mmCIF file of C-alpha atoms in Angstrom:
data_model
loop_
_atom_site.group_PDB
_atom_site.id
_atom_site.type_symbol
_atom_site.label_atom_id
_atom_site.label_comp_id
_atom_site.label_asym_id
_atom_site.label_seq_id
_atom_site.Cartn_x
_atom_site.Cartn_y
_atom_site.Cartn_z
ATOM 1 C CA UNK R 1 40.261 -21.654 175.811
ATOM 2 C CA UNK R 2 38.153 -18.702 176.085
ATOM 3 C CA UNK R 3 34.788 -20.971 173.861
ATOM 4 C CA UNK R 4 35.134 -23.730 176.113
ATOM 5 C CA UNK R 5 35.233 -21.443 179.095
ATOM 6 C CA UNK R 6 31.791 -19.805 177.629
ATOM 7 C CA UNK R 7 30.667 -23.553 176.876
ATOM 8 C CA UNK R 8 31.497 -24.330 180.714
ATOM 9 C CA UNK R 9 29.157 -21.017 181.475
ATOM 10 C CA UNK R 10 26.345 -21.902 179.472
ATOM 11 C CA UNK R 11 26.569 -25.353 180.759
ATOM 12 C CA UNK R 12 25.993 -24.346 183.840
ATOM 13 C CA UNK R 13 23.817 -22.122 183.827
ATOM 14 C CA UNK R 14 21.522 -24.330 181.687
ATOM 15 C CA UNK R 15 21.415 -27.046 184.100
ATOM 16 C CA UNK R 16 21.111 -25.218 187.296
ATOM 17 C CA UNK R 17 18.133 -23.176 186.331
ATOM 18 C CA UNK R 18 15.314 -24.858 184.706
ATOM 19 C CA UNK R 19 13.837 -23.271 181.931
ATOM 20 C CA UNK R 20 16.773 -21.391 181.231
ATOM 21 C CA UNK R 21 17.257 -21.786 177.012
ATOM 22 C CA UNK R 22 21.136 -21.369 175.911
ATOM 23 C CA UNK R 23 20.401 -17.873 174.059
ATOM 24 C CA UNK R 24 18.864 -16.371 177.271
ATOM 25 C CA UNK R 25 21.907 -17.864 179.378
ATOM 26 C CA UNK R 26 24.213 -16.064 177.085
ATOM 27 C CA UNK R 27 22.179 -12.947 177.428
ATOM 28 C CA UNK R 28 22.807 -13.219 181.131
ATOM 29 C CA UNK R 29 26.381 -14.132 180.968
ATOM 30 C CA UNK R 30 26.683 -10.652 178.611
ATOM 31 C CA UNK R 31 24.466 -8.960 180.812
ATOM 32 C CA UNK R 32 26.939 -10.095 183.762
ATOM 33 C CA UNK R 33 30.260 -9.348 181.751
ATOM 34 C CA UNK R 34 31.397 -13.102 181.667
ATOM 35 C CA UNK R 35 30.696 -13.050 185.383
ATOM 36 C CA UNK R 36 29.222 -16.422 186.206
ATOM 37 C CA UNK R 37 28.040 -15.675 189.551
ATOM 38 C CA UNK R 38 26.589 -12.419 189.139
ATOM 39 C CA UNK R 39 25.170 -14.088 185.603
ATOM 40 C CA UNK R 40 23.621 -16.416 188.369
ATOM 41 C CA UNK R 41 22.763 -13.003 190.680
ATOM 42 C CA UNK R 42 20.812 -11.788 187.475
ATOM 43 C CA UNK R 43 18.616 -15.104 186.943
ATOM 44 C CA UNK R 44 17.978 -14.932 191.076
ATOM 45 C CA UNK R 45 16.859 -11.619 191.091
ATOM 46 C CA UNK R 46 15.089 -12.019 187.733
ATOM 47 C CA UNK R 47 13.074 -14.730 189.075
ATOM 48 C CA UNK R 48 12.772 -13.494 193.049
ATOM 49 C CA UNK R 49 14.907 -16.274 194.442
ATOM 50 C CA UNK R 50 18.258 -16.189 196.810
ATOM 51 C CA UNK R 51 18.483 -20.138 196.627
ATOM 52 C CA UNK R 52 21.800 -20.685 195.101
ATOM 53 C CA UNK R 53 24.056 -23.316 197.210
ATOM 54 C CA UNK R 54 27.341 -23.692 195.675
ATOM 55 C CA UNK R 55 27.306 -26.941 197.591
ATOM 56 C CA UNK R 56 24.135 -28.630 196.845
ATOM 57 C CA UNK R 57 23.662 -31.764 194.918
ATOM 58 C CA UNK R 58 22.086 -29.732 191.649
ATOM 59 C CA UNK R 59 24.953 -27.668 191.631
ATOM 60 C CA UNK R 60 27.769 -30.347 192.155
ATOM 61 C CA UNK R 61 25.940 -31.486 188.882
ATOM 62 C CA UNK R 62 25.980 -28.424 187.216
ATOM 63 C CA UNK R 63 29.452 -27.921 187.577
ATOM 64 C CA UNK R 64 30.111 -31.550 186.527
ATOM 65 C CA UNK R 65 27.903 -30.369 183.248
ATOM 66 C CA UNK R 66 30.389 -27.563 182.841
ATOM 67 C CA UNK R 67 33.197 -29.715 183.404
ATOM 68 C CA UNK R 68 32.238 -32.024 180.372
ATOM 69 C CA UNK R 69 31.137 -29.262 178.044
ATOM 70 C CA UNK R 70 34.713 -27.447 178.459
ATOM 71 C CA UNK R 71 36.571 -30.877 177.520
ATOM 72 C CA UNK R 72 38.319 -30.861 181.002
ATOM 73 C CA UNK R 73 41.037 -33.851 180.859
ATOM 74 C CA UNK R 74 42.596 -34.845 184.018
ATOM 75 C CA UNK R 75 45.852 -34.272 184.493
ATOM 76 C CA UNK R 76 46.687 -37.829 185.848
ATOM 77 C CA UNK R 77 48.075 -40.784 183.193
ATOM 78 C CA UNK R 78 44.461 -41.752 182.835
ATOM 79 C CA UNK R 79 43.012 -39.074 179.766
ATOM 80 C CA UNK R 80 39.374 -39.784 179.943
ATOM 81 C CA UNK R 81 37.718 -36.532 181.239
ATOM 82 C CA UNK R 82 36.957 -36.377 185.111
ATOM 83 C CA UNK R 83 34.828 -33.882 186.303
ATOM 84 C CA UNK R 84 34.911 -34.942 189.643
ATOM 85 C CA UNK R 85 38.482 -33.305 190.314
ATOM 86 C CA UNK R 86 36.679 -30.215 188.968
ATOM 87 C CA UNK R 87 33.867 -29.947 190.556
ATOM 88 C CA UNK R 88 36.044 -30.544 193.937
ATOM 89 C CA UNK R 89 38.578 -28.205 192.854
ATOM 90 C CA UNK R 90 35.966 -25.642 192.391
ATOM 91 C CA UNK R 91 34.422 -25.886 195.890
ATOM 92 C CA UNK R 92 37.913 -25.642 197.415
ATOM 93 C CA UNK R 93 38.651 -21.961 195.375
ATOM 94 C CA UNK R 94 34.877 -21.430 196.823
ATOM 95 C CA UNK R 95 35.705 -22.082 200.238
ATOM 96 C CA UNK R 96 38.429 -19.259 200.531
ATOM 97 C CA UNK R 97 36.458 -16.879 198.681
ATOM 98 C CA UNK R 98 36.907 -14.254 200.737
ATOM 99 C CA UNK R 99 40.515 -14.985 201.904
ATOM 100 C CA UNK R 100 41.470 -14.958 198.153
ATOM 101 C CA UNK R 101 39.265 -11.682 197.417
ATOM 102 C CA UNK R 102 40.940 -9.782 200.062
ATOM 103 C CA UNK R 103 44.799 -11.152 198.633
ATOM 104 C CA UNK R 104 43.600 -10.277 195.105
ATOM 105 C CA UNK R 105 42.730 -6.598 195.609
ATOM 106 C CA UNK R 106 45.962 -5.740 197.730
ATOM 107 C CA UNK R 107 47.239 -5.931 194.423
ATOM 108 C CA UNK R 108 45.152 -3.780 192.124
ATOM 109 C CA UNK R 109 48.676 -3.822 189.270
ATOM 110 C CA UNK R 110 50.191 -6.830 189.598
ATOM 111 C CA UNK R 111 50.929 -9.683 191.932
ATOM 112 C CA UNK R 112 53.914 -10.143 193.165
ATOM 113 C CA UNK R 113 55.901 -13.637 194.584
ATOM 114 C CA UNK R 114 54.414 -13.866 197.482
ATOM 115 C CA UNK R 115 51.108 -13.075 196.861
ATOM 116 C CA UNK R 116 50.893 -16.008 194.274
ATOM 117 C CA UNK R 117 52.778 -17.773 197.255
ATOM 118 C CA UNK R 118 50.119 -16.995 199.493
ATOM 119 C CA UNK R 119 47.200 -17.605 197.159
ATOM 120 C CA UNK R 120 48.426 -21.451 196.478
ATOM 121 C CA UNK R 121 48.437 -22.242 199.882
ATOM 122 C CA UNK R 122 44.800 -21.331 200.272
ATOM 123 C CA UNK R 123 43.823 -23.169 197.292
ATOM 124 C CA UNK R 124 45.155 -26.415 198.712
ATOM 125 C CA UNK R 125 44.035 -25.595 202.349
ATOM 126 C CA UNK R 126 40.589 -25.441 200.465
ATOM 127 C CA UNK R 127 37.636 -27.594 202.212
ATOM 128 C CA UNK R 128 35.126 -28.039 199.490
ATOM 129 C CA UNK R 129 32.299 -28.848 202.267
ATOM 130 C CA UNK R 130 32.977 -25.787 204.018
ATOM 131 C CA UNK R 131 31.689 -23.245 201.020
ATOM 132 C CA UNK R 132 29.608 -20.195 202.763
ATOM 133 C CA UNK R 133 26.968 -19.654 199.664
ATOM 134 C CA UNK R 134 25.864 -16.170 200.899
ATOM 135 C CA UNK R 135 29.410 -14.668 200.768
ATOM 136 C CA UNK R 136 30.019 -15.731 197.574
ATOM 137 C CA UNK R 137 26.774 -14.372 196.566
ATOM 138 C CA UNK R 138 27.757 -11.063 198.494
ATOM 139 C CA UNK R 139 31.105 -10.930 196.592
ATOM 140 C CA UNK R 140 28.832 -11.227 193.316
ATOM 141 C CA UNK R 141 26.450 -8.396 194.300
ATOM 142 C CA UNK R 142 29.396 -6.471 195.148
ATOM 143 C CA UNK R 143 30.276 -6.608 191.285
ATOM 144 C CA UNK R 144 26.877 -5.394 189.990
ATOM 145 C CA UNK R 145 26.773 -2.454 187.910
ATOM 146 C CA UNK R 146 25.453 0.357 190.364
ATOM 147 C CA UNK R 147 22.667 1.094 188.387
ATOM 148 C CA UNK R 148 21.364 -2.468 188.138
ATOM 149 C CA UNK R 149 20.723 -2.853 192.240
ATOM 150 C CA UNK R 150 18.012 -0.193 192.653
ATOM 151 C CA UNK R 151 15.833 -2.942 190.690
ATOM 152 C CA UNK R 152 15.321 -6.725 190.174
ATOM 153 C CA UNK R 153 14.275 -5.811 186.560
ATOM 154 C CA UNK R 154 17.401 -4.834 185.050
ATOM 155 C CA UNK R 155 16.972 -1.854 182.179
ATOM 156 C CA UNK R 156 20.388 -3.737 179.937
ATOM 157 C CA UNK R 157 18.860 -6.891 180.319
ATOM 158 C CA UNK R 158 15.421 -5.912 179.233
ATOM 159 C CA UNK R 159 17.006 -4.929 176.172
ATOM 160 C CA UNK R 160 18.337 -7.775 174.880
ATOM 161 C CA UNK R 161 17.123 -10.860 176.366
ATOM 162 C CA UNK R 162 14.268 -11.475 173.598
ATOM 163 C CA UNK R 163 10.622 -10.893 175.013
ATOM 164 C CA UNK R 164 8.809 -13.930 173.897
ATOM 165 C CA UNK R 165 11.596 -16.231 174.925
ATOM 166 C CA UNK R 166 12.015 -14.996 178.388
ATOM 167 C CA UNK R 167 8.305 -14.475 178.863
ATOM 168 C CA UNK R 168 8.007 -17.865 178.552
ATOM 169 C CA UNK R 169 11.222 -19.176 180.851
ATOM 170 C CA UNK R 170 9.795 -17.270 183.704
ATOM 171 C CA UNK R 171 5.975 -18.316 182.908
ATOM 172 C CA UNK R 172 7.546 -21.617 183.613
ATOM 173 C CA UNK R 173 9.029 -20.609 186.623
ATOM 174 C CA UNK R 174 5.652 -19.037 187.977
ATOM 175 C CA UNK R 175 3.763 -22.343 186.935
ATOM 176 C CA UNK R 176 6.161 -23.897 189.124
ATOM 177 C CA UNK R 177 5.804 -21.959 192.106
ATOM 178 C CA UNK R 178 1.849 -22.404 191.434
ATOM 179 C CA UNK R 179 2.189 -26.203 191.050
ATOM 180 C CA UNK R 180 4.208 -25.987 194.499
ATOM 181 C CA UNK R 181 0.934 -24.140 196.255
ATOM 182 C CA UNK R 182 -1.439 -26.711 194.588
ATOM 183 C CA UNK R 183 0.438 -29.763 196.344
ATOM 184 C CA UNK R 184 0.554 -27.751 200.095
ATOM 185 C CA UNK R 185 -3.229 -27.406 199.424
ATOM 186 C CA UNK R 186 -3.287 -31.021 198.552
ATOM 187 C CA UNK R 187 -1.585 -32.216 201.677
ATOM 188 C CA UNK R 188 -3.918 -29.792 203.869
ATOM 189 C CA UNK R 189 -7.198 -31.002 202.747
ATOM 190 C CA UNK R 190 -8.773 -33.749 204.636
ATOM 191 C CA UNK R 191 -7.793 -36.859 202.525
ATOM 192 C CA UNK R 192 -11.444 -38.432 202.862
ATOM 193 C CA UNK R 193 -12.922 -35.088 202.086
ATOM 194 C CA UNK R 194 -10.997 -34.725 199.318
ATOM 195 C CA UNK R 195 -11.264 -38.386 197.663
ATOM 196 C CA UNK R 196 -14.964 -38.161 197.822
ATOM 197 C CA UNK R 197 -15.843 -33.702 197.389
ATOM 198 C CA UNK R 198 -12.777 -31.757 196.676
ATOM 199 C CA UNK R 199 -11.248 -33.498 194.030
ATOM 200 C CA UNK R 200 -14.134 -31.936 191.505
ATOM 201 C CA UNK R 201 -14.134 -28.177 193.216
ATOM 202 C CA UNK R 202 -10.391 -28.159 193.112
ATOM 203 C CA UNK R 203 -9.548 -28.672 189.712
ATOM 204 C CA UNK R 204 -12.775 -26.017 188.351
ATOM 205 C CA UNK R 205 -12.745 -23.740 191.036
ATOM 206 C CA UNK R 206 -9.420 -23.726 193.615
ATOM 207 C CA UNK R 207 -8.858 -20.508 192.718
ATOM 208 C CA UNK R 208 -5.292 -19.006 193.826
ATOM 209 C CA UNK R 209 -6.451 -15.540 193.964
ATOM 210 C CA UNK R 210 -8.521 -13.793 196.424
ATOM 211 C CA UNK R 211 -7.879 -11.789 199.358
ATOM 212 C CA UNK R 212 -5.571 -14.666 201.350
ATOM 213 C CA UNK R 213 -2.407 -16.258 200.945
ATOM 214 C CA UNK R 214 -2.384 -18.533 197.308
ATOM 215 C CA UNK R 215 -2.633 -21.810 199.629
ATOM 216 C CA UNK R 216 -5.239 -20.267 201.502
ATOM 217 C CA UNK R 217 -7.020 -18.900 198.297
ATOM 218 C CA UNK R 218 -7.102 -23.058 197.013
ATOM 219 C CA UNK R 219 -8.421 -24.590 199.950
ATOM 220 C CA UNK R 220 -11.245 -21.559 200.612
ATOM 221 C CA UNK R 221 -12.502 -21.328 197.036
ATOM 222 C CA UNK R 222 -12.020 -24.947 196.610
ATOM 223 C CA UNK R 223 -14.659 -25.522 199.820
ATOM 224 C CA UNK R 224 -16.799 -22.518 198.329
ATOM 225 C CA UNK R 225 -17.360 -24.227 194.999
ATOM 226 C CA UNK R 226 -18.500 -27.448 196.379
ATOM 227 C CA UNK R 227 -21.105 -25.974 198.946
ATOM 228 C CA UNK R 228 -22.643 -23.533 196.306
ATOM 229 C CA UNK R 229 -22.215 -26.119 193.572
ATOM 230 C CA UNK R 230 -22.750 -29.902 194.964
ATOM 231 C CA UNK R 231 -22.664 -32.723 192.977
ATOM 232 C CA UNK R 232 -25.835 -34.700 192.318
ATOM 233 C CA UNK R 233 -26.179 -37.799 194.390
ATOM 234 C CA UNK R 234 -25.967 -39.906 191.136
ATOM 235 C CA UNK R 235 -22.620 -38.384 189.547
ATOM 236 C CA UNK R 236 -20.875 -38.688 192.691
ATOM 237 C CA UNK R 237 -17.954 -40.640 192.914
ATOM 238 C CA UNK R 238 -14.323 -41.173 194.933
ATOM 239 C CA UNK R 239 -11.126 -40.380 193.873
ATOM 240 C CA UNK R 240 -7.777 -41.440 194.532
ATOM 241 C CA UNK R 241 -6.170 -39.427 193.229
ATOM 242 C CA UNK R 242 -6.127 -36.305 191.068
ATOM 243 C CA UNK R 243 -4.622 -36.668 187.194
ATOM 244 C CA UNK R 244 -0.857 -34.981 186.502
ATOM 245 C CA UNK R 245 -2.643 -33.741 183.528
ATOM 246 C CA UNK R 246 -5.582 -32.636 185.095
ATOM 247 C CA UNK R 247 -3.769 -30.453 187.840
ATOM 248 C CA UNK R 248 -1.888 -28.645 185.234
ATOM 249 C CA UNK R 249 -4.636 -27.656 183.398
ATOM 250 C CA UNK R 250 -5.987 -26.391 186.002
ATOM 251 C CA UNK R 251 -2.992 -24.368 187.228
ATOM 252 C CA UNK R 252 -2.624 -22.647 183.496
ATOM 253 C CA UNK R 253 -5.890 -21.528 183.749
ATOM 254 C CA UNK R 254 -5.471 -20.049 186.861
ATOM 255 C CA UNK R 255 -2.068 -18.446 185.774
ATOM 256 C CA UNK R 256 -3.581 -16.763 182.819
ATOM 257 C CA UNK R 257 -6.115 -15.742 185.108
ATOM 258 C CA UNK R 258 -3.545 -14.158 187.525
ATOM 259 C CA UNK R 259 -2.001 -12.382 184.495
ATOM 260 C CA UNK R 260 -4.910 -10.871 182.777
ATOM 261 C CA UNK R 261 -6.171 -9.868 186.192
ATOM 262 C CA UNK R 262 -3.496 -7.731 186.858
ATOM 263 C CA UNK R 263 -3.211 -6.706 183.206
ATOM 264 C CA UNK R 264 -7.158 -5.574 183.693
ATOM 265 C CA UNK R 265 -6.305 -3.455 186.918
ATOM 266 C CA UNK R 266 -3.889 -1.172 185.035
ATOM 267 C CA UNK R 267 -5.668 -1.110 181.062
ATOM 268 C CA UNK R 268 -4.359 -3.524 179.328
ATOM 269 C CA UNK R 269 -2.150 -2.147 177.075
ATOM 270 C CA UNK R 270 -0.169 -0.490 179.508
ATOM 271 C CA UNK R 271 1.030 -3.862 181.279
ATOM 272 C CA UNK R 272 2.551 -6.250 179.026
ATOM 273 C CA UNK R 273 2.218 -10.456 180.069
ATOM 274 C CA UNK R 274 5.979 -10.389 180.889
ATOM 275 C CA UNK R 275 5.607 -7.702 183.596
ATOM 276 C CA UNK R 276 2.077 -9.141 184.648
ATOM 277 C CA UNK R 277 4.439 -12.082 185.307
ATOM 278 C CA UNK R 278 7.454 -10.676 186.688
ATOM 279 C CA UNK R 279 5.604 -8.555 189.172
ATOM 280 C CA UNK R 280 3.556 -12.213 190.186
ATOM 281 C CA UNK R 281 7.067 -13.376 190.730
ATOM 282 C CA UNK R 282 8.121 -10.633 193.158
ATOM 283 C CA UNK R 283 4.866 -11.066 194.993
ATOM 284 C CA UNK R 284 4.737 -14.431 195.306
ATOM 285 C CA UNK R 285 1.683 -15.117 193.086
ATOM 286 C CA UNK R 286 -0.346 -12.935 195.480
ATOM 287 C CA UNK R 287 -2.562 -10.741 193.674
ATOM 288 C CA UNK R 288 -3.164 -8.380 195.817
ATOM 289 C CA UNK R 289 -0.061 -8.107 196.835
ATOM 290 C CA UNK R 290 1.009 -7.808 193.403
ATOM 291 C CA UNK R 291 -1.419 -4.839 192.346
ATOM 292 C CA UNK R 292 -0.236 -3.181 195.539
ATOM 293 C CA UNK R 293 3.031 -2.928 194.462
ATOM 294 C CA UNK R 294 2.627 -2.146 191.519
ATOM 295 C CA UNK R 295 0.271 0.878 192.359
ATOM 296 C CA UNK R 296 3.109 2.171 194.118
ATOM 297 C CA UNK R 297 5.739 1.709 191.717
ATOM 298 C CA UNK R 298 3.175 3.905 188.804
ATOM 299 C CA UNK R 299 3.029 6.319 191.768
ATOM 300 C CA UNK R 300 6.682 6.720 191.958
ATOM 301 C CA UNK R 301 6.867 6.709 188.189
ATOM 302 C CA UNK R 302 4.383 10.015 188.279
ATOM 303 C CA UNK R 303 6.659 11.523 190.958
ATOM 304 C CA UNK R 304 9.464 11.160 189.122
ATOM 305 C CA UNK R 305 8.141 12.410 185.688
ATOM 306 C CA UNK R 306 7.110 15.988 187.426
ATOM 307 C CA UNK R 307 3.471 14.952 187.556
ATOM 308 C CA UNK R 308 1.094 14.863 190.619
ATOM 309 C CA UNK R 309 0.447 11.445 192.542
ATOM 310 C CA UNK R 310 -3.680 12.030 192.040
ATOM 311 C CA UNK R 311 -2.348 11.780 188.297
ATOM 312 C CA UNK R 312 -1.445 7.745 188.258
ATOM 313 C CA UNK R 313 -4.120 5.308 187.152
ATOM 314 C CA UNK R 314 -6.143 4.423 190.384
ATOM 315 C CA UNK R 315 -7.036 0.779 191.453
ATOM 316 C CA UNK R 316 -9.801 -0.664 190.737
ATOM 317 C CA UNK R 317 -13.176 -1.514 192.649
ATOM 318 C CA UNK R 318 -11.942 -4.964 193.359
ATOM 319 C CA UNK R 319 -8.356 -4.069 194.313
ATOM 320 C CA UNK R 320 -9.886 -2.035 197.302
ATOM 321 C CA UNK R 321 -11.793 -5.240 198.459
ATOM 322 C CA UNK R 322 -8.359 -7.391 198.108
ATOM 323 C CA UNK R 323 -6.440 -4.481 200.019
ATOM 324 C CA UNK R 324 -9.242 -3.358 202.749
ATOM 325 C CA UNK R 325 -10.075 -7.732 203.352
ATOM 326 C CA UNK R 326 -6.231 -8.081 203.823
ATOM 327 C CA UNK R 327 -5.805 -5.387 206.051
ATOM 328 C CA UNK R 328 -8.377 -6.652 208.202
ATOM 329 C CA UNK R 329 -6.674 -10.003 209.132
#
């Protein structure tokens, strides 16, 4: 019972969070204590998302993925798994979270008759389309290690999830959230404009960084490159669209260039790619927003070591111009 509840985890897990591997997904669920939801508290915050939906179609899958992988067998004359049944029951124990919460720590030592009385009633009064997301999410905050809360960056997970493997799960994630600001600067450009100019400057130049918003940073650098830059006359040609393939180059390059930028405001060696990437995460692939914070937190890591504030690494030349240009908007 106790592997196919960890298979019903992992399951989970794996299929509710892309680029999640299985070894990182048991990190989290050791991380969490065998907690699934405050596992799934430790991927949000790890990532800088508070999108989980108990309710929504990806995870009505996710628990039907869980379902299979724990070998659940309905109970009715029929033995062929259904994961349906689960996946409903589930959503009805969701829906009287809190009801059930407050029941199950009246009795810290054991529950007596009428609690378990009490507690069966509200799991058959259960409405599986009324589940309240947040609270559940609150109940799994609640259950966080004290320690962990002061940061999304947990110090126990750092130590055993496996660098290279979750540098490149949340690389993933960041391309994602890049790909997402490459299609609103798609949709914003004039469509003309951009079949017959644009398509080129895009793709070489639509730089995400800069002292704007990442959408903003496309569409400006993007309309830079083809005035300073033209095609000639005879090279010219329309577009109808921009290659898959194409795009993504283009967004790796301006990834890595997001990462080593930040990496170059603070040495180098002193900012590894997975906390070039983390900190892109938490800022929302906003450079300057992302040297910013991190300037503060090295200023509150010289505090706390005993040495003076003038002491921490200063920003660069071109952080000032990012910080001073944003101010000014």
């Amino acid at each position: 019972m106790a592997q196919r509840s960890l298979d019903a985890f992992v399951a989970f897990l794996v299929s509710y969070f892309c680029y999640l591997p299985t070894s990182e997904a048991l990190r989290y669920l050791h991380a969490a204590k065998a907690d699934l939801l405050v596992a799934v508290r430790l991927v949000e915050m790890d990532r800088c998302t508070c999108a989980f939906d108990v309710g929504s179609p990806t995870a009505r899958t996710a628990l039907r993925c869980a379902a299979l992988a724990a070998g659940f067998v309905s109970s009715d004359p029929d033995p062929d798994p259904d994961p349906e049944k689960l996946v409903s029951s589930t959503l009805s124990l969701a829906s009287q979270a809190g009801k059930v919460s407050k029941i199950l720590s009246s009795y810290p030592d054991r529950l007596c008759v009428a609690a378990i009385e009490q507690l069966r009633n509200l799991l058959v009064q259960g409405n599986p389309q009324c589940v309240n997301s947040r609270e559940l999410m609150m109940f799994a905050a609640s259950r966080l290690h004290p320690h962990r809360s002061d940061s999304p960056q947990f110090s126990t997970l750092k130590d055993i999830v496996t660098p290279t493997r979750r540098t490149q799960s949340l690389q993933r994630v960041l391309l994602d959230r890049i790909h997402g600001f490459y299609l609103e600067a798609l949709a914003l450009l004039p469509r003309d404009e951009l079949r017959h100019h644009y398509h080129r400057s895009l793709v070489k130049a639509g730089h995400l960084y800069g002292p704007f918003d990442p959408v903003s940073n496309i569409i400006v650098t993007t309309i830079w490159y083809c005035a300073t830059y033209p095609w000639p006359e005879e090279q010219q040609f329309e577009s109808d669209m921009i290659g898959r393939r194409a795009l993504i180059r283009a967004e790796r390059r301006f990834l890595a260039g997001l990462v080593s930028g930040l990496r170059a405001f603070f040495g180098g060696n002193h900012l590894s790619d997975l906390d070039a990437i983390c900190h892109h995460l938490h800022a929302n692939a906003n450079l300057g927003s992302a040297v910013e914070a991190l300037q503060l937190t090295c200023l509150k890591d010289q505090v706390y070591s005993g040495h003076p504030p003038s002491a921490c690494r200063m920003p660069s030349d071109l952080y000032r111009i990012i910080h001073n240009n944003k101010n000014g908007l």
